[in-house]
Tab-separated table of C-alpha atoms in Angstrom:
chain	number	residue	atom	x	y	z
A	1	UNK	CA	6.148	34.216	15.952
A	2	UNK	CA	4.212	34.783	19.189
A	3	UNK	CA	0.474	35.397	18.877
A	4	UNK	CA	-1.332	37.933	21.055
A	5	UNK	CA	-4.259	35.672	21.790
A	6	UNK	CA	-5.700	35.181	25.259
A	7	UNK	CA	-3.654	32.357	26.737
A	8	UNK	CA	-6.341	30.006	28.035
A	9	UNK	CA	-5.018	26.602	29.006
A	10	UNK	CA	-7.973	24.777	27.463
A	11	UNK	CA	-7.160	26.306	24.080
A	12	UNK	CA	-3.603	24.970	24.002
A	13	UNK	CA	-2.602	21.569	22.681
A	14	UNK	CA	0.586	19.458	22.945
A	15	UNK	CA	3.745	20.678	21.157
A	16	UNK	CA	4.250	20.035	17.470
A	17	UNK	CA	6.316	17.006	16.545
A	18	UNK	CA	9.945	17.758	15.525
A	19	UNK	CA	9.111	17.142	11.845
A	20	UNK	CA	6.053	19.408	11.958
A	21	UNK	CA	8.146	22.120	13.645
A	22	UNK	CA	10.652	21.891	10.775
A	23	UNK	CA	7.849	22.381	8.245
A	24	UNK	CA	6.847	25.544	10.105
A	25	UNK	CA	10.201	27.257	9.537
A	26	UNK	CA	11.297	29.545	6.717
A	27	UNK	CA	13.852	26.855	5.784
A	28	UNK	CA	11.280	24.221	4.734
A	29	UNK	CA	7.905	25.939	4.211
A	30	UNK	CA	6.314	22.860	2.619
A	31	UNK	CA	2.704	22.968	1.487
A	32	UNK	CA	0.404	20.297	0.071
A	33	UNK	CA	-1.871	21.159	-2.848
A	34	UNK	CA	-5.019	19.080	-3.417
A	35	UNK	CA	-6.834	19.639	-6.723
A	36	UNK	CA	-10.454	18.511	-7.211
A	37	UNK	CA	-12.053	18.727	-10.636
A	38	UNK	CA	-15.869	18.696	-10.655
A	39	UNK	CA	-18.220	17.704	-13.449
A	40	UNK	CA	-20.650	20.490	-12.392
A	41	UNK	CA	-20.039	24.116	-11.321
A	42	UNK	CA	-19.409	24.580	-7.597
A	43	UNK	CA	-20.324	27.744	-5.691
A	44	UNK	CA	-19.043	29.414	-2.511
A	45	UNK	CA	-22.079	28.109	-0.601
A	46	UNK	CA	-21.072	24.517	-1.405
A	47	UNK	CA	-17.482	25.175	-0.368
A	48	UNK	CA	-18.471	26.771	2.946
A	49	UNK	CA	-20.822	23.880	3.729
A	50	UNK	CA	-18.040	21.398	2.967
A	51	UNK	CA	-15.670	23.260	5.303
A	52	UNK	CA	-18.133	23.625	8.192
A	53	UNK	CA	-19.722	20.171	8.079
A	54	UNK	CA	-16.876	17.910	6.962
A	55	UNK	CA	-13.418	19.445	6.703
A	56	UNK	CA	-12.758	21.455	9.877
A	57	UNK	CA	-14.506	19.003	12.301
A	58	UNK	CA	-12.123	16.217	11.234
A	59	UNK	CA	-9.247	17.436	13.421
A	60	UNK	CA	-8.649	20.260	15.933
A	61	UNK	CA	-5.577	21.281	13.908
A	62	UNK	CA	-7.792	22.844	11.232
A	63	UNK	CA	-9.019	25.364	13.801
A	64	UNK	CA	-5.609	26.100	15.345
A	65	UNK	CA	-2.699	28.448	14.790
A	66	UNK	CA	0.873	27.747	15.856
A	67	UNK	CA	1.796	29.583	19.041
A	68	UNK	CA	5.468	29.902	19.968
A	69	UNK	CA	5.814	30.233	23.726
A	70	UNK	CA	8.446	32.064	25.749
A	71	UNK	CA	10.669	28.958	25.704
A	72	UNK	CA	10.515	28.732	21.931
A	73	UNK	CA	8.229	25.658	21.916
A	74	UNK	CA	5.646	25.534	19.121
A	75	UNK	CA	2.152	24.448	20.170
A	76	UNK	CA	-1.217	24.268	18.475
A	77	UNK	CA	-3.587	26.896	19.863
A	78	UNK	CA	-7.315	26.927	19.102
A	79	UNK	CA	-8.849	30.040	17.546
A	80	UNK	CA	-12.179	30.948	16.017
A	81	UNK	CA	-12.337	29.976	12.332
A	82	UNK	CA	-13.765	32.669	10.055
A	83	UNK	CA	-14.584	30.438	7.107
A	84	UNK	CA	-15.074	33.261	4.609
A	85	UNK	CA	-11.444	34.323	5.131
A	86	UNK	CA	-10.264	30.903	3.959
A	87	UNK	CA	-12.300	30.752	0.721
A	88	UNK	CA	-10.606	32.576	-2.168
A	89	UNK	CA	-12.221	32.967	-5.613
A	90	UNK	CA	-9.803	34.116	-8.366
A	91	UNK	CA	-11.086	36.074	-11.346
A	92	UNK	CA	-9.988	35.352	-14.927
A	93	UNK	CA	-10.843	37.269	-18.087
A	94	UNK	CA	-14.225	36.552	-19.667
A	95	UNK	CA	-14.736	34.601	-22.870
A	96	UNK	CA	-11.710	32.300	-22.515
A	97	UNK	CA	-11.695	28.790	-23.961
A	98	UNK	CA	-11.406	25.740	-21.632
A	99	UNK	CA	-7.786	25.252	-22.752
A	100	UNK	CA	-6.929	28.876	-21.900
A	101	UNK	CA	-8.643	28.516	-18.515
A	102	UNK	CA	-6.687	25.318	-17.878
A	103	UNK	CA	-3.423	27.173	-18.552
A	104	UNK	CA	-4.414	30.013	-16.208
A	105	UNK	CA	-5.528	27.507	-13.583
A	106	UNK	CA	-2.102	25.833	-13.556
A	107	UNK	CA	-0.396	29.228	-13.394
A	108	UNK	CA	-2.590	30.174	-10.461
A	109	UNK	CA	-1.800	26.942	-8.570
A	110	UNK	CA	1.903	27.545	-9.210
A	111	UNK	CA	1.567	31.049	-7.775
A	112	UNK	CA	-0.261	30.109	-4.565
A	113	UNK	CA	2.084	27.152	-4.033
A	114	UNK	CA	4.967	29.524	-3.276
A	115	UNK	CA	3.017	32.010	-1.131
A	116	UNK	CA	3.232	31.862	2.664
A	117	UNK	CA	0.187	31.430	4.883
A	118	UNK	CA	-0.943	34.448	6.942
A	119	UNK	CA	0.294	34.012	10.510
A	120	UNK	CA	-2.979	34.969	12.192
A	121	UNK	CA	-5.287	32.171	11.016
A	122	UNK	CA	-5.228	28.350	10.603
A	123	UNK	CA	-2.798	27.045	7.993
A	124	UNK	CA	-5.119	26.088	5.150
A	125	UNK	CA	-6.994	27.737	2.281
A	126	UNK	CA	-9.668	26.731	-0.227
A	127	UNK	CA	-9.413	28.276	-3.695
A	128	UNK	CA	-12.490	28.023	-5.899
A	129	UNK	CA	-11.828	28.332	-9.636
A	130	UNK	CA	-15.230	28.716	-11.294
A	131	UNK	CA	-14.056	28.378	-14.887
A	132	UNK	CA	-14.399	25.296	-17.115
A	133	UNK	CA	-11.318	23.362	-18.190
A	134	UNK	CA	-11.013	20.248	-20.391
A	135	UNK	CA	-11.079	18.203	-17.150
A	136	UNK	CA	-14.144	19.703	-15.481
A	137	UNK	CA	-16.727	22.454	-15.096
A	138	UNK	CA	-15.010	23.891	-11.993
A	139	UNK	CA	-11.929	23.282	-9.850
A	140	UNK	CA	-11.445	23.337	-6.082
A	141	UNK	CA	-7.884	23.708	-4.776
A	142	UNK	CA	-7.045	22.964	-1.150
A	143	UNK	CA	-3.770	24.503	-0.004
A	144	UNK	CA	-2.589	22.900	3.243
A	145	UNK	CA	0.467	23.318	5.420
A	146	UNK	CA	2.657	20.236	5.739
A	147	UNK	CA	3.107	21.182	9.409
A	148	UNK	CA	-0.478	20.008	10.057
A	149	UNK	CA	0.061	16.546	8.607
A	150	UNK	CA	1.253	14.428	5.701
A	151	UNK	CA	-0.583	13.034	2.709
A	152	UNK	CA	-2.170	10.124	4.588
A	153	UNK	CA	-3.513	12.495	7.261
A	154	UNK	CA	-5.217	14.567	4.605
A	155	UNK	CA	-6.690	11.716	2.578
A	156	UNK	CA	-8.327	10.425	5.759
A	157	UNK	CA	-10.063	13.809	6.033
A	158	UNK	CA	-11.073	14.017	2.381
A	159	UNK	CA	-12.225	10.416	1.974
A	160	UNK	CA	-14.466	10.853	5.004
A	161	UNK	CA	-15.953	14.012	3.473
A	162	UNK	CA	-16.549	12.522	0.004
A	163	UNK	CA	-18.766	9.619	-1.051
A	164	UNK	CA	-19.018	7.195	-3.935
A	165	UNK	CA	-20.577	8.863	-6.952
A	166	UNK	CA	-22.395	5.702	-8.061
A	167	UNK	CA	-23.880	4.861	-4.622
A	168	UNK	CA	-23.252	7.239	-1.685
A	169	UNK	CA	-24.507	4.635	0.816
A	170	UNK	CA	-21.605	2.274	0.024
A	171	UNK	CA	-18.096	2.782	1.470
A	172	UNK	CA	-15.113	3.617	-0.694
A	173	UNK	CA	-12.877	0.684	-1.532
A	174	UNK	CA	-9.107	0.750	-1.955
A	175	UNK	CA	-6.566	-1.426	-3.763
A	176	UNK	CA	-4.708	-3.845	-1.487
A	177	UNK	CA	-1.383	-2.653	-0.120
A	178	UNK	CA	1.791	-4.573	-0.941
A	179	UNK	CA	5.074	-3.788	0.748
A	180	UNK	CA	7.313	-6.346	-0.884
A	181	UNK	CA	7.628	-8.761	-3.750
A	182	UNK	CA	7.397	-12.495	-3.447
A	183	UNK	CA	10.643	-14.313	-3.744
A	184	UNK	CA	12.350	-17.518	-2.710
A	185	UNK	CA	12.112	-18.423	0.978
A	186	UNK	CA	15.369	-18.049	2.881
A	187	UNK	CA	16.660	-19.532	6.096
A	188	UNK	CA	16.311	-17.375	9.194
A	189	UNK	CA	20.095	-17.093	9.642
A	190	UNK	CA	20.714	-16.102	6.027
A	191	UNK	CA	17.829	-13.624	6.133
A	192	UNK	CA	19.288	-12.031	9.279
A	193	UNK	CA	22.728	-11.794	7.668
A	194	UNK	CA	21.333	-10.116	4.544
A	195	UNK	CA	19.286	-7.684	6.636
A	196	UNK	CA	22.350	-6.764	8.713
A	197	UNK	CA	24.542	-6.402	5.602
A	198	UNK	CA	22.047	-4.267	3.689
A	199	UNK	CA	21.259	-2.114	6.733
A	200	UNK	CA	24.911	-1.251	7.393
A	201	UNK	CA	25.723	-0.491	3.753
A	202	UNK	CA	22.437	1.356	3.236
A	203	UNK	CA	22.898	3.490	6.352
A	204	UNK	CA	26.421	4.645	5.509
A	205	UNK	CA	25.609	5.141	1.824
A	206	UNK	CA	22.560	7.241	2.706
A	207	UNK	CA	24.543	9.302	5.220
A	208	UNK	CA	27.336	10.108	2.763
A	209	UNK	CA	24.795	10.742	-0.022
A	210	UNK	CA	22.866	13.213	2.137
A	211	UNK	CA	26.070	15.110	2.883
A	212	UNK	CA	27.258	15.298	-0.732
A	213	UNK	CA	25.648	17.308	-3.490
A	214	UNK	CA	24.523	15.568	-6.675
A	215	UNK	CA	26.229	16.960	-9.794
A	216	UNK	CA	24.343	19.474	-11.900
A	217	UNK	CA	22.460	17.858	-14.746
A	218	UNK	CA	19.509	18.338	-17.067
A	219	UNK	CA	17.167	17.661	-14.108
A	220	UNK	CA	19.120	19.461	-11.365
A	221	UNK	CA	20.143	23.118	-11.634
A	222	UNK	CA	21.817	23.346	-8.223
A	223	UNK	CA	20.266	26.802	-7.683
A	224	UNK	CA	19.458	28.031	-4.188
A	225	UNK	CA	15.970	28.820	-2.873
A	226	UNK	CA	14.126	26.789	-5.494
A	227	UNK	CA	11.260	26.355	-3.018
A	228	UNK	CA	10.330	30.021	-3.496
A	229	UNK	CA	10.274	29.859	-7.298
A	230	UNK	CA	7.234	29.049	-9.493
A	231	UNK	CA	6.541	25.425	-10.349
A	232	UNK	CA	5.335	23.836	-13.562
A	233	UNK	CA	2.425	21.408	-13.349
A	234	UNK	CA	2.230	18.539	-15.824
A	235	UNK	CA	-0.209	15.641	-15.798
A	236	UNK	CA	0.244	12.197	-17.322
A	237	UNK	CA	-2.272	9.368	-16.952
A	238	UNK	CA	-0.984	5.791	-16.830
A	239	UNK	CA	-3.636	3.017	-16.632
A	240	UNK	CA	-3.214	1.155	-13.348
A	241	UNK	CA	-4.105	-2.152	-15.017
A	242	UNK	CA	-1.102	-1.772	-17.351
A	243	UNK	CA	1.141	-1.071	-14.357
A	244	UNK	CA	-0.185	-4.218	-12.659
A	245	UNK	CA	0.565	-6.261	-15.790
A	246	UNK	CA	4.207	-5.139	-15.695
A	247	UNK	CA	4.300	-5.723	-11.927
A	248	UNK	CA	3.255	-9.353	-12.506
A	249	UNK	CA	5.877	-9.815	-15.225
A	250	UNK	CA	8.791	-8.602	-13.064
A	251	UNK	CA	7.464	-10.065	-9.799
A	252	UNK	CA	7.710	-6.707	-8.049
A	253	UNK	CA	5.384	-4.023	-6.704
A	254	UNK	CA	3.515	-1.067	-8.201
A	255	UNK	CA	6.112	1.272	-6.657
A	256	UNK	CA	8.909	-0.678	-8.392
A	257	UNK	CA	7.195	-0.108	-11.727
A	258	UNK	CA	6.497	3.580	-11.080
A	259	UNK	CA	10.093	4.209	-9.930
A	260	UNK	CA	11.388	2.509	-13.072
A	261	UNK	CA	9.034	4.501	-15.312
A	262	UNK	CA	10.078	7.781	-13.678
A	263	UNK	CA	13.723	6.820	-14.203
A	264	UNK	CA	13.033	5.985	-17.842
A	265	UNK	CA	11.258	9.310	-18.456
A	266	UNK	CA	14.172	11.173	-16.860
A	267	UNK	CA	16.526	9.246	-19.177
A	268	UNK	CA	14.461	10.240	-22.240
A	269	UNK	CA	14.508	13.867	-21.124
A	270	UNK	CA	18.279	13.833	-20.615
A	271	UNK	CA	18.758	12.280	-24.065
A	272	UNK	CA	16.603	15.041	-25.548
A	273	UNK	CA	18.737	17.631	-23.751
A	274	UNK	CA	21.923	15.968	-25.044
A	275	UNK	CA	23.024	14.735	-21.609
A	276	UNK	CA	22.814	10.964	-21.301
A	277	UNK	CA	22.687	9.772	-17.693
A	278	UNK	CA	25.645	7.348	-17.897
A	279	UNK	CA	28.042	7.429	-14.916
A	280	UNK	CA	26.123	10.250	-13.246
A	281	UNK	CA	25.687	9.799	-9.502
A	282	UNK	CA	22.048	10.873	-9.320
A	283	UNK	CA	19.971	10.280	-6.212
A	284	UNK	CA	16.232	9.833	-5.969
A	285	UNK	CA	14.513	10.623	-2.640
A	286	UNK	CA	11.612	8.211	-2.091
A	287	UNK	CA	9.089	9.234	0.567
A	288	UNK	CA	7.884	6.265	2.655
A	289	UNK	CA	4.732	6.117	4.784
A	290	UNK	CA	5.904	4.754	8.149
A	291	UNK	CA	2.354	3.764	9.118
A	292	UNK	CA	2.553	1.071	6.452
A	293	UNK	CA	5.480	-0.476	8.343
A	294	UNK	CA	3.646	-0.681	11.681
A	295	UNK	CA	1.349	-3.621	11.078
A	296	UNK	CA	-1.495	-2.000	9.145
A	297	UNK	CA	-2.741	-4.428	6.543
A	298	UNK	CA	-4.845	-2.054	4.449
A	299	UNK	CA	-5.447	1.616	3.764
A	300	UNK	CA	-8.800	1.170	5.529
A	301	UNK	CA	-6.947	0.252	8.744
A	302	UNK	CA	-4.822	3.394	8.480
A	303	UNK	CA	-7.820	5.625	7.860
A	304	UNK	CA	-9.787	4.148	10.763
A	305	UNK	CA	-6.815	4.581	13.088
A	306	UNK	CA	-6.841	8.335	12.324
A	307	UNK	CA	-3.079	8.662	12.883
A	308	UNK	CA	-2.540	12.376	12.401
A	309	UNK	CA	0.786	14.091	11.931
A	310	UNK	CA	3.863	13.629	9.767
A	311	UNK	CA	4.732	9.942	9.619
A	312	UNK	CA	6.616	10.021	6.308
A	313	UNK	CA	10.361	9.504	6.045
A	314	UNK	CA	12.731	9.538	3.080
A	315	UNK	CA	14.903	6.879	1.508
A	316	UNK	CA	17.934	7.642	-0.646
A	317	UNK	CA	17.837	5.549	-3.807
A	318	UNK	CA	20.359	5.589	-6.617
A	319	UNK	CA	18.509	6.674	-9.734
A	320	UNK	CA	18.741	3.892	-12.343
A	321	UNK	CA	20.631	5.122	-15.398
A	322	UNK	CA	21.911	3.834	-18.717
A	323	UNK	CA	24.481	4.998	-21.224
A	324	UNK	CA	22.594	4.093	-24.392
A	325	UNK	CA	20.118	6.400	-26.067
A	326	UNK	CA	17.756	3.649	-27.218
A	327	UNK	CA	16.956	1.312	-24.368
A	328	UNK	CA	14.057	-0.976	-23.467
A	329	UNK	CA	12.037	0.697	-20.659
A	330	UNK	CA	11.658	-2.728	-19.027
A	331	UNK	CA	15.399	-2.663	-18.286
A	332	UNK	CA	14.926	0.529	-16.248
A	333	UNK	CA	12.064	-1.092	-14.351
A	334	UNK	CA	14.173	-4.182	-13.615
A	335	UNK	CA	17.012	-1.972	-12.360
A	336	UNK	CA	14.604	-0.073	-10.131
A	337	UNK	CA	13.245	-3.363	-8.770
A	338	UNK	CA	16.740	-4.575	-7.841
A	339	UNK	CA	17.512	-1.298	-6.053
A	340	UNK	CA	14.214	-1.329	-4.151
A	341	UNK	CA	14.650	-5.012	-3.222
A	342	UNK	CA	17.861	-4.128	-1.380
A	343	UNK	CA	16.062	-1.294	0.407
A	344	UNK	CA	13.312	-3.666	1.530
A	345	UNK	CA	15.921	-5.980	3.079
A	346	UNK	CA	17.341	-3.081	5.067
A	347	UNK	CA	15.984	-1.611	8.307
A	348	UNK	CA	17.981	1.612	7.953
A	349	UNK	CA	14.774	3.636	7.682
A	350	UNK	CA	13.998	2.778	11.329
A	351	UNK	CA	17.240	4.522	12.333
A	352	UNK	CA	16.100	7.861	10.869
A	353	UNK	CA	13.958	8.933	13.829
A	354	UNK	CA	16.667	8.369	16.503
A	355	UNK	CA	19.132	10.325	14.337
A	356	UNK	CA	16.678	13.185	13.905
A	357	UNK	CA	16.086	13.309	17.674
A	358	UNK	CA	19.830	13.499	18.348
A	359	UNK	CA	20.263	16.231	15.714
A	360	UNK	CA	17.434	18.240	17.211
A	361	UNK	CA	18.912	17.870	20.697
A	362	UNK	CA	22.292	19.166	19.497
A	363	UNK	CA	21.287	21.799	16.928
A	364	UNK	CA	17.677	22.716	17.740
A	365	UNK	CA	14.694	23.038	15.432
A	366	UNK	CA	16.437	25.169	12.797
A	367	UNK	CA	19.459	22.877	12.713
A	368	UNK	CA	17.202	19.876	12.135
A	369	UNK	CA	15.307	21.774	9.427
A	370	UNK	CA	18.597	22.595	7.681
A	371	UNK	CA	19.608	18.914	7.741
A	372	UNK	CA	16.288	17.771	6.256
A	373	UNK	CA	16.426	20.543	3.661
A	374	UNK	CA	19.966	19.462	2.750
A	375	UNK	CA	18.613	16.009	1.833
A	376	UNK	CA	16.100	17.622	-0.528
A	377	UNK	CA	18.636	20.051	-1.969
A	378	UNK	CA	21.437	17.527	-2.591
A	379	UNK	CA	19.223	14.976	-4.351
A	380	UNK	CA	18.434	15.117	-8.063
A	381	UNK	CA	14.704	14.519	-7.700
A	382	UNK	CA	12.019	13.183	-5.366
A	383	UNK	CA	9.031	10.845	-5.709
A	384	UNK	CA	6.036	10.526	-3.416
A	385	UNK	CA	2.550	9.066	-3.722
A	386	UNK	CA	-0.638	8.298	-1.830
A	387	UNK	CA	-3.164	5.621	-2.653
A	388	UNK	CA	-6.688	6.503	-3.794
A	389	UNK	CA	-10.094	4.792	-3.977
A	390	UNK	CA	-11.190	2.636	-6.889
A	391	UNK	CA	-14.456	4.498	-7.457
A	392	UNK	CA	-15.232	7.998	-8.712
A	393	UNK	CA	-16.001	10.214	-5.709
A	394	UNK	CA	-18.476	13.047	-5.223
A	395	UNK	CA	-19.056	15.865	-2.714
């Protein structure tokens, strides 16, 4: 879409990255939803102050639209932000209980998650739900286009806008990052051989997996255009300390444990639906933050570096499965650890960007978007996460 704004050179920014351009197409209109539950009611005045003083100043992209030039190149173009147009306050019926409001709140988030952004203003919205739920007195929902940035881009913005609830003068602290498990030391030659072996097998397996559709199952309908259909929001709280206990037992990472738990819950669901996961070739797409693989030792380093954009890539992982109905969940976690260990010994993820560049050169932006969308469509499910602070935060 070409915008009829005055083309002043100082208002134009460099082109979008290939990944961001893909997320700006009708093929992959990905959005990120951030939900903040407050212990006290929040009003429009608070929201507008947050936007003006903290949110929009964090990056020029929050005050830009996407301008497609005559050559079909997407660029960020600065416009005037009318803050009131971005703050939306839904109205529910009066006299509802907190549980009823919670149900309506989830329905509302599901609805806005599938709606497109207006093309004439920056690609973000703030929805203020001023009704109490069991989790809080009010809820603030930030709807953000994935074309602007990924999860780590956004948490940099939000963690700079929020403070510690117990002592606002102290900085937020984050759990240490761990990218691998500790194992036996290997010789340099043997380590190189394993890396080469795992990279080759991982690359070809991922390529063939991306091109082939997972079979239909209890967790995969195979229907087209699922991205435009309503979503269901469910919340489960798992104590991090318990996850760390299991991590220590298996000698793995938090992600190993979470991947195993997700696999186990999928298994339980399939058993309930009468479809045990034995011998099913089900693929899990794991989103990986590439910044974490570029020498950053902590989340603090990443946030200080202010690396905006989409720096996430996906890994194809075979979803651990089992043919028995009653199975120890620890076995699923151990299977997940073994699968992830092989991935960590592979450097196939570094080959993704060169492949994407070649695909874009041959097939253009829409062709690249179709390829990325095919990876999402052919897989059975996807898992992604971002790390958060240890302390309760406040606006």
